[in-house]
Tab-separated table of C-alpha atoms in Angstrom:
chain	number	residue	atom	x	y	z
A	1	MET	CA	14.605	16.608	-16.239
A	2	THR	CA	10.996	16.559	-15.751
A	3	PRO	CA	9.457	14.942	-12.153
A	4	LEU	CA	7.814	12.273	-14.802
A	5	ALA	CA	11.162	11.505	-16.249
A	6	VAL	CA	13.034	11.188	-12.754
A	7	GLY	CA	9.768	8.737	-11.799
A	8	VAL	CA	10.568	6.718	-14.492
A	9	LEU	CA	14.187	6.697	-14.057
A	10	LEU	CA	13.804	5.577	-10.720
A	11	VAL	CA	10.956	2.807	-10.832
A	12	SER	CA	12.812	1.399	-14.083
A	13	ILE	CA	15.925	1.243	-12.484
A	14	THR	CA	13.977	-0.766	-9.274
A	15	LEU	CA	12.046	-2.868	-11.273
A	16	ILE	CA	15.032	-3.990	-13.477
A	17	VAL	CA	17.364	-4.820	-10.754
A	18	MET	CA	14.315	-7.054	-9.171
A	19	PHE	CA	14.061	-8.534	-12.318
A	20	PHE	CA	17.007	-9.845	-12.019
A	21	GLN	CA	16.966	-10.520	-8.520
A	22	ILE	CA	14.651	-12.901	-8.644
A	23	ALA	CA	15.337	-14.355	-12.158
A	24	LEU	CA	19.222	-14.429	-11.519
A	25	HIS	CA	19.464	-15.500	-7.859
A	26	PRO	CA	21.174	-18.654	-7.748
A	27	PHE	CA	24.487	-17.044	-10.339
A	28	ILE	CA	24.228	-13.791	-7.971
A	29	LYS	CA	23.034	-14.900	-5.075
A	30	LYS	CA	26.435	-13.368	-3.254
A	31	LEU	CA	24.840	-9.928	-3.943
A	32	THR	CA	21.088	-10.916	-3.226
A	33	ASN	CA	21.674	-11.935	-0.023
A	34	SER	CA	23.840	-9.159	0.989
A	35	TYR	CA	22.370	-6.074	2.935
A	36	LEU	CA	23.838	-3.662	0.548
A	37	PHE	CA	21.461	-4.733	-2.171
A	38	TRP	CA	18.491	-4.268	-0.449
A	39	LEU	CA	19.741	-1.116	1.122
A	40	PHE	CA	20.228	0.206	-2.092
A	41	ILE	CA	16.397	-1.014	-3.047
A	42	ALA	CA	14.775	0.389	-0.151
A	43	ILE	CA	16.684	3.819	-0.369
A	44	ILE	CA	15.144	4.134	-3.757
A	45	CYS	CA	12.149	3.632	-3.289
A	46	LEU	CA	11.630	5.456	-0.079
A	47	VAL	CA	13.265	8.305	-1.615
A	48	TYR	CA	10.431	7.736	-4.666
A	49	PHE	CA	7.996	7.582	-2.126
A	50	ILE	CA	8.635	10.762	-0.151
A	51	ILE	CA	9.298	13.260	-2.985
A	52	PHE	CA	6.746	12.518	-5.243
A	53	ARG	CA	3.593	10.974	-2.643
A	54	TYR	CA	4.716	11.902	0.744
A	55	ALA	CA	5.867	15.643	0.304
A	56	PRO	CA	2.845	16.601	-1.930
A	57	ASP	CA	0.442	15.183	0.468
A	58	LEU	CA	2.081	17.207	3.162
A	59	LYS	CA	1.940	20.013	1.019
A	60	ALA	CA	-1.913	19.664	0.628
A	61	LEU	CA	-2.512	18.870	4.322
A	62	ILE	CA	-0.619	22.214	5.102
A	63	THR	CA	-2.741	24.076	2.765
A	64	VAL	CA	-5.943	23.015	4.258
A	65	VAL	CA	-4.939	23.166	7.625
A	66	SER	CA	-3.657	26.750	7.080
A	67	ALA	CA	-6.948	28.146	5.889
A	68	GLN	CA	-8.175	27.465	9.231
A	69	GLY	CA	-11.341	29.376	9.703
A	70	ASP	CA	-11.754	30.500	6.102
A	71	SER	CA	-14.771	29.222	4.835
A	72	GLU	CA	-14.466	30.690	1.263
A	73	LYS	CA	-10.716	29.280	1.172
A	74	ILE	CA	-11.892	25.988	2.296
A	75	ILE	CA	-14.324	26.254	-0.555
A	76	GLU	CA	-11.929	27.002	-3.015
A	77	ILE	CA	-9.740	24.241	-2.160
A	78	VAL	CA	-12.045	21.415	-1.906
A	79	THR	CA	-14.617	21.991	-4.774
A	80	PRO	CA	-12.440	20.547	-7.698
A	81	TYR	CA	-11.959	17.206	-5.586
A	82	TYR	CA	-15.921	16.960	-4.169
A	83	PRO	CA	-17.982	19.033	-6.881
A	84	GLN	CA	-21.242	16.893	-6.535
A	85	MET	CA	-21.144	17.537	-2.643
A	86	ILE	CA	-20.367	21.152	-2.871
A	87	ALA	CA	-23.110	21.766	-5.720
A	88	SER	CA	-25.392	19.777	-3.361
A	89	GLY	CA	-24.492	22.141	-0.506
A	90	GLU	CA	-22.812	19.739	1.437
A	91	PHE	CA	-19.594	22.497	2.658
A	92	MET	CA	-19.133	20.712	6.112
A	93	ARG	CA	-18.973	17.083	5.308
A	94	ALA	CA	-16.568	17.753	1.937
A	95	GLY	CA	-14.417	19.382	4.128
A	96	SER	CA	-14.578	17.138	6.686
A	97	ILE	CA	-13.902	14.061	4.322
A	98	TYR	CA	-11.201	16.035	2.594
A	99	LEU	CA	-9.145	16.656	6.110
A	100	GLY	CA	-9.631	13.108	6.419
A	101	PHE	CA	-7.907	12.170	3.438
A	102	CYS	CA	-4.971	14.134	3.822
A	103	LEU	CA	-4.590	12.945	7.337
A	104	SER	CA	-4.910	8.909	6.182
A	105	LYS	CA	-2.021	10.060	3.663
A	106	ILE	CA	-0.026	11.764	6.242
A	107	PHE	CA	-0.341	8.717	8.832
A	108	ILE	CA	-0.222	6.334	6.215
A	109	THR	CA	-3.351	4.330	7.595
A	110	ASP	CA	-4.569	2.900	3.867
A	111	PHE	CA	-3.453	-1.025	3.999
A	112	CYS	CA	-0.594	-0.742	0.778
A	113	PRO	CA	1.164	2.461	1.731
A	114	PHE	CA	1.780	1.397	5.647
A	115	PHE	CA	2.703	-2.236	4.353
A	116	PHE	CA	5.331	-0.698	1.663
A	117	VAL	CA	6.851	2.103	3.841
A	118	ALA	CA	7.139	-0.174	6.947
A	119	SER	CA	9.127	-3.252	4.810
A	120	LEU	CA	11.142	-0.297	3.214
A	121	LEU	CA	11.880	0.638	6.327
A	122	ALA	CA	12.843	-3.025	7.857
A	123	LEU	CA	15.118	-3.429	4.950
A	124	ILE	CA	17.572	-0.516	6.114
A	125	LEU	CA	17.142	-1.261	9.692
A	126	GLN	CA	17.655	-4.729	9.920
A	127	PRO	CA	20.187	-6.771	8.014
A	128	SER	CA	18.829	-9.946	8.259
A	129	ARG	CA	15.535	-9.090	6.649
A	130	LYS	CA	12.996	-10.855	9.307
A	131	VAL	CA	10.973	-8.396	10.326
A	132	ALA	CA	10.776	-7.705	6.394
A	133	SER	CA	9.931	-11.183	5.973
A	134	TYR	CA	6.864	-11.380	7.813
A	135	LEU	CA	5.572	-7.937	6.416
A	136	ALA	CA	6.069	-9.477	3.132
A	137	GLY	CA	2.749	-11.470	2.753
A	138	PRO	CA	0.337	-8.667	3.691
A	139	GLN	CA	2.587	-6.590	1.574
A	140	LEU	CA	2.215	-8.675	-1.489
A	141	LEU	CA	-1.543	-9.618	-0.943
A	142	GLY	CA	-2.599	-5.663	-1.114
A	143	ALA	CA	-0.248	-5.255	-3.690
A	144	LEU	CA	-1.606	-7.746	-6.101
A	145	LEU	CA	-5.181	-6.524	-5.318
A	146	THR	CA	-4.616	-2.879	-6.082
A	147	LEU	CA	-2.943	-3.375	-9.183
A	148	PHE	CA	-5.500	-5.794	-10.559
A	149	VAL	CA	-8.016	-3.173	-9.920
A	150	SER	CA	-5.565	-0.263	-10.973
A	151	ILE	CA	-5.176	-2.273	-14.655
A	152	PHE	CA	-8.876	-0.949	-15.368
A	153	PRO	CA	-8.300	3.159	-15.000
A	154	GLY	CA	-11.828	3.780	-15.945
A	155	ASP	CA	-13.119	1.883	-12.656
A	156	ASP	CA	-11.350	4.579	-10.383
A	157	GLY	CA	-12.378	8.127	-12.923
A	158	ASN	CA	-8.618	7.912	-14.630
A	159	ALA	CA	-9.079	8.833	-18.724
A	160	GLN	CA	-6.439	6.423	-20.065
A	161	LEU	CA	-3.805	3.881	-19.015
A	162	ASN	CA	-0.668	6.363	-19.467
A	163	PHE	CA	3.062	7.121	-18.732
A	164	GLN	CA	1.409	9.437	-15.916
A	165	TYR	CA	-1.208	7.227	-14.744
A	166	ILE	CA	1.543	4.177	-14.155
A	167	PHE	CA	4.603	6.108	-13.182
A	168	MET	CA	3.234	9.165	-11.474
A	169	GLY	CA	-0.398	8.297	-10.621
A	170	ASN	CA	-3.158	11.261	-10.767
A	171	ASP	CA	-3.817	14.151	-8.100
A	172	PRO	CA	-4.746	13.083	-5.420
A	173	TYR	CA	-4.027	9.509	-5.754
A	174	ARG	CA	-0.306	9.537	-6.265
A	175	LEU	CA	1.977	6.840	-7.137
A	176	LYS	CA	-1.090	4.497	-7.588
A	177	TYR	CA	-0.099	1.820	-10.017
A	178	ALA	CA	3.898	2.444	-9.627
A	179	MET	CA	4.100	2.170	-5.910
A	180	HIS	CA	2.232	-1.264	-5.786
A	181	ALA	CA	4.077	-2.852	-8.625
A	182	LEU	CA	7.249	-1.687	-6.823
A	183	SER	CA	5.896	-3.132	-3.403
A	184	ALA	CA	4.830	-6.653	-4.891
A	185	CYS	CA	8.281	-6.914	-6.505
A	186	ILE	CA	9.953	-6.309	-2.888
A	187	ALA	CA	7.457	-8.537	-1.363
A	188	LEU	CA	8.094	-11.434	-3.773
A	189	GLY	CA	11.958	-10.809	-3.706
A	190	VAL	CA	12.040	-10.855	0.023
A	191	LEU	CA	9.885	-14.078	0.082
A	192	LEU	CA	12.018	-15.827	-2.736
A	193	ASN	CA	15.275	-14.946	-0.777
A	194	THR	CA	14.214	-16.218	3.011
A	195	PRO	CA	15.876	-18.857	4.162
A	196	ASN	CA	14.707	-21.545	6.612
A	197	VAL	CA	10.963	-20.241	6.404
A	198	LYS	CA	9.324	-21.929	9.015
A	199	MET	CA	5.887	-22.172	10.980
A	200	LYS	CA	6.285	-19.274	13.399
A	201	ASN	CA	6.767	-17.109	10.360
A	202	TRP	CA	3.108	-17.809	9.468
A	203	PHE	CA	2.143	-16.491	13.305
A	204	TYR	CA	4.297	-13.487	13.197
A	205	THR	CA	2.715	-12.194	9.568
A	206	GLY	CA	-0.758	-12.666	11.663
A	207	VAL	CA	0.662	-10.492	14.597
A	208	VAL	CA	1.897	-7.923	11.973
A	209	CYS	CA	-1.504	-7.559	10.355
A	210	ILE	CA	-3.327	-7.092	14.057
A	211	VAL	CA	-0.608	-4.748	14.846
A	212	PHE	CA	-1.539	-2.404	11.663
A	213	PHE	CA	-5.126	-2.809	12.728
A	214	LEU	CA	-4.418	-1.276	15.832
A	215	TYR	CA	-1.996	1.235	14.790
A	216	ILE	CA	-4.820	2.430	12.487
A	217	THR	CA	-6.935	2.490	15.281
A	218	VAL	CA	-4.980	4.630	17.454
A	219	MET	CA	-4.061	7.055	14.488
A	220	LYS	CA	-7.380	7.417	13.703
A	221	TYR	CA	-8.239	8.964	16.840
A	222	ALA	CA	-4.850	10.673	17.668
A	223	SER	CA	-5.692	12.399	14.332
A	224	SER	CA	-9.093	13.940	16.024
A	225	LEU	CA	-6.434	16.648	17.572
A	226	ILE	CA	-5.925	18.203	14.488
A	227	LYS	CA	-8.934	20.165	13.580
A	228	ILE	CA	-10.094	22.768	11.439
A	229	GLU	CA	-12.681	25.440	12.944
A	230	ASN	CA	-14.618	28.969	13.480
A	231	GLU	CA	-17.558	30.067	15.092
A	232	SER	CA	-20.063	27.863	12.040
A	233	PHE	CA	-18.332	24.631	11.671
A	234	ALA	CA	-15.610	22.349	13.098
A	235	ILE	CA	-14.346	18.902	11.313
A	236	SER	CA	-11.353	17.198	12.469
A	237	GLY	CA	-9.980	13.657	12.111
A	238	ILE	CA	-9.301	10.978	9.579
A	239	VAL	CA	-13.141	9.713	8.460
A	240	VAL	CA	-11.654	8.356	5.075
A	241	GLU	CA	-9.469	6.044	3.814
A	242	CYS	CA	-8.405	3.997	7.159
A	243	THR	CA	-8.599	0.507	5.771
A	244	GLY	CA	-12.208	0.233	6.696
A	245	ILE	CA	-12.289	1.172	10.172
A	246	VAL	CA	-14.523	4.056	9.384
A	247	GLU	CA	-17.554	4.200	7.682
A	248	ASN	CA	-17.036	6.544	4.683
A	249	ASP	CA	-14.532	3.574	3.656
A	250	TRP	CA	-17.812	1.671	2.715
A	251	LEU	CA	-19.597	4.019	0.979
A	252	LYS	CA	-20.231	4.917	-2.702
A	253	GLU	CA	-19.149	8.356	-4.163
A	254	ILE	CA	-17.216	9.276	-1.084
A	255	LEU	CA	-13.405	9.648	-2.334
A	256	PRO	CA	-12.097	12.903	-4.027
A	257	ALA	CA	-12.201	13.086	-7.678
A	258	ILE	CA	-9.157	12.593	-9.672
A	259	GLN	CA	-8.070	16.271	-11.323
A	260	GLY	CA	-7.243	16.689	-15.135
A	261	VAL	CA	-10.351	14.287	-16.214
A	262	ALA	CA	-12.972	16.383	-18.393
A	263	ASP	CA	-15.762	15.200	-16.292
A	264	PRO	CA	-14.528	14.872	-12.767
A	265	LYS	CA	-16.653	12.381	-10.381
A	266	GLN	CA	-16.026	10.894	-6.714
A	267	ILE	CA	-14.878	7.598	-6.332
A	268	ASN	CA	-16.644	5.209	-4.087
A	269	GLY	CA	-14.953	4.075	-0.871
A	270	VAL	CA	-12.258	1.891	-0.851
A	271	PHE	CA	-14.498	-1.377	0.282
A	272	SER	CA	-17.609	-0.246	-1.478
A	273	GLY	CA	-17.605	-2.987	-3.844
A	274	PHE	CA	-16.778	-5.523	-1.204
A	275	GLY	CA	-19.409	-4.300	1.663
A	276	ALA	CA	-22.160	-4.941	-1.690
A	277	VAL	CA	-21.084	-8.726	-1.542
A	278	LEU	CA	-21.345	-8.921	2.366
A	279	GLY	CA	-24.854	-7.850	1.622
A	280	ASP	CA	-26.746	-5.712	4.011
A	281	ILE	CA	-25.243	-5.911	7.361
A	282	PRO	CA	-23.786	-3.458	9.517
A	283	TRP	CA	-20.487	-1.336	8.226
A	284	TYR	CA	-18.408	-2.523	11.569
A	285	PHE	CA	-19.435	-6.340	11.096
A	286	LYS	CA	-17.862	-5.935	7.473
A	287	GLU	CA	-14.886	-4.575	8.816
A	288	VAL	CA	-14.271	-7.470	11.080
A	289	ILE	CA	-14.796	-9.990	8.469
A	290	THR	CA	-11.904	-8.000	6.281
A	291	ILE	CA	-9.852	-7.928	8.922
A	292	LEU	CA	-9.928	-11.885	9.668
A	293	LEU	CA	-9.770	-12.465	5.548
A	294	LEU	CA	-6.931	-10.059	5.171
A	295	THR	CA	-5.108	-11.505	7.708
A	296	LEU	CA	-5.436	-15.083	7.052
A	297	ILE	CA	-4.883	-14.783	3.251
A	298	ALA	CA	-1.673	-12.431	3.720
A	299	SER	CA	-0.586	-15.415	6.472
A	300	GLY	CA	-1.372	-18.209	3.895
A	301	ILE	CA	1.453	-16.716	1.466
A	302	VAL	CA	3.847	-17.417	4.392
A	303	TRP	CA	2.521	-20.863	4.732
A	304	LEU	CA	2.824	-21.669	1.279
A	305	ASN	CA	6.441	-20.639	1.285
A	306	TRP	CA	6.721	-22.680	4.322
A	307	ALA	CA	5.347	-25.902	3.237
A	308	VAL	CA	6.789	-25.807	-0.297
A	309	GLN	CA	9.950	-26.445	1.819
A	310	LEU	CA	8.182	-29.634	3.091
A	311	LEU	CA	8.105	-31.446	-0.399
A	312	ARG	CA	10.293	-34.183	-1.101
A	313	PRO	CA	13.218	-33.493	-3.276
A	314	TYR	CA	13.065	-34.850	-6.686
A	315	LYS	CA	16.039	-34.975	-9.477
A	316	ILE	CA	16.350	-32.614	-12.652
A	317	PRO	CA	19.334	-33.980	-14.615
A	318	ASN	CA	22.831	-31.893	-14.103
A	319	VAL	CA	20.878	-30.418	-10.743
A	320	LYS	CA	21.697	-31.147	-7.520
A	321	ALA	CA	19.348	-30.473	-4.666
A	322	LYS	CA	18.845	-31.618	-1.300
A	323	ARG	CA	15.206	-29.821	-1.123
A	324	PRO	CA	12.921	-29.002	-4.114
A	325	PHE	CA	14.160	-27.199	-7.063
A	326	TRP	CA	12.374	-24.361	-6.812
A	327	VAL	CA	13.345	-24.056	-2.919
A	328	GLY	CA	17.023	-24.838	-4.141
A	329	TYR	CA	16.878	-22.516	-6.749
A	330	TYR	CA	15.714	-19.490	-4.805
A	331	LYS	CA	17.124	-20.418	-1.266
A	332	VAL	CA	20.522	-22.362	-1.616
């Protein structure tokens, strides 16, 4: 079985199961409320992530780090991803950004992958799903935003929207679409299946977001211990794909080009579009605004879930509910 076939199988199983969990919960709630159900989902998704994203990313990092001191080898590795920089003689900059890109993948400093993996671990380690419910707000927000962008393949250099792109992604942006689709379904399922949402959930979701930004700040500086150097150059640390706390995330044509396209071009930083909307202000002010917005919106998703439970119940023929039908449907 090919890697693509395995990816299609794992994603299809998870999405089908999550569809029935959301659509038929009142009829199968003994199953969908069980720890084993969520453990099954989390393990499948985690295995999928490790095999098709984390392991290849780790291999890419080992390859570039093992080229320690060999300038020609590093140029050979980096050139397919940064043809424009190499052509203009910016070898050291290209090498620094590529190393930073690999490190960001391994330390998981990007918003969506972090909350995806964190939610899977929470579902595995905590049967009550409380922590997973606090993670679900930012997880759903990041997944939906990225999915919206991902339906326009031309915007990130992809040739076309095909099976490879949907289920595996294109090197080096592995699982770009599938991971976010799975993440959105899991976050939605956890939110809808979380009983007794209270105002404190809003607070804890905000705390989770702040903890995430503290984590990536620590990882940014800790990653500087991983270096590639010789007598003529030295590069180290995460300098890109760090959820906006590095300047490169706000620049254009800074990320690696996608392989397998006829004319590979470097891709804009993840926040370059939003940065243009914010105008001509220093990038670190833009990051402060971004942190506040992401935290407020992610917390707001949970707040809406809490607010629905405060609505007065209304009667539907042949349906007995002490709470609104939407709440009763998923949470009774």
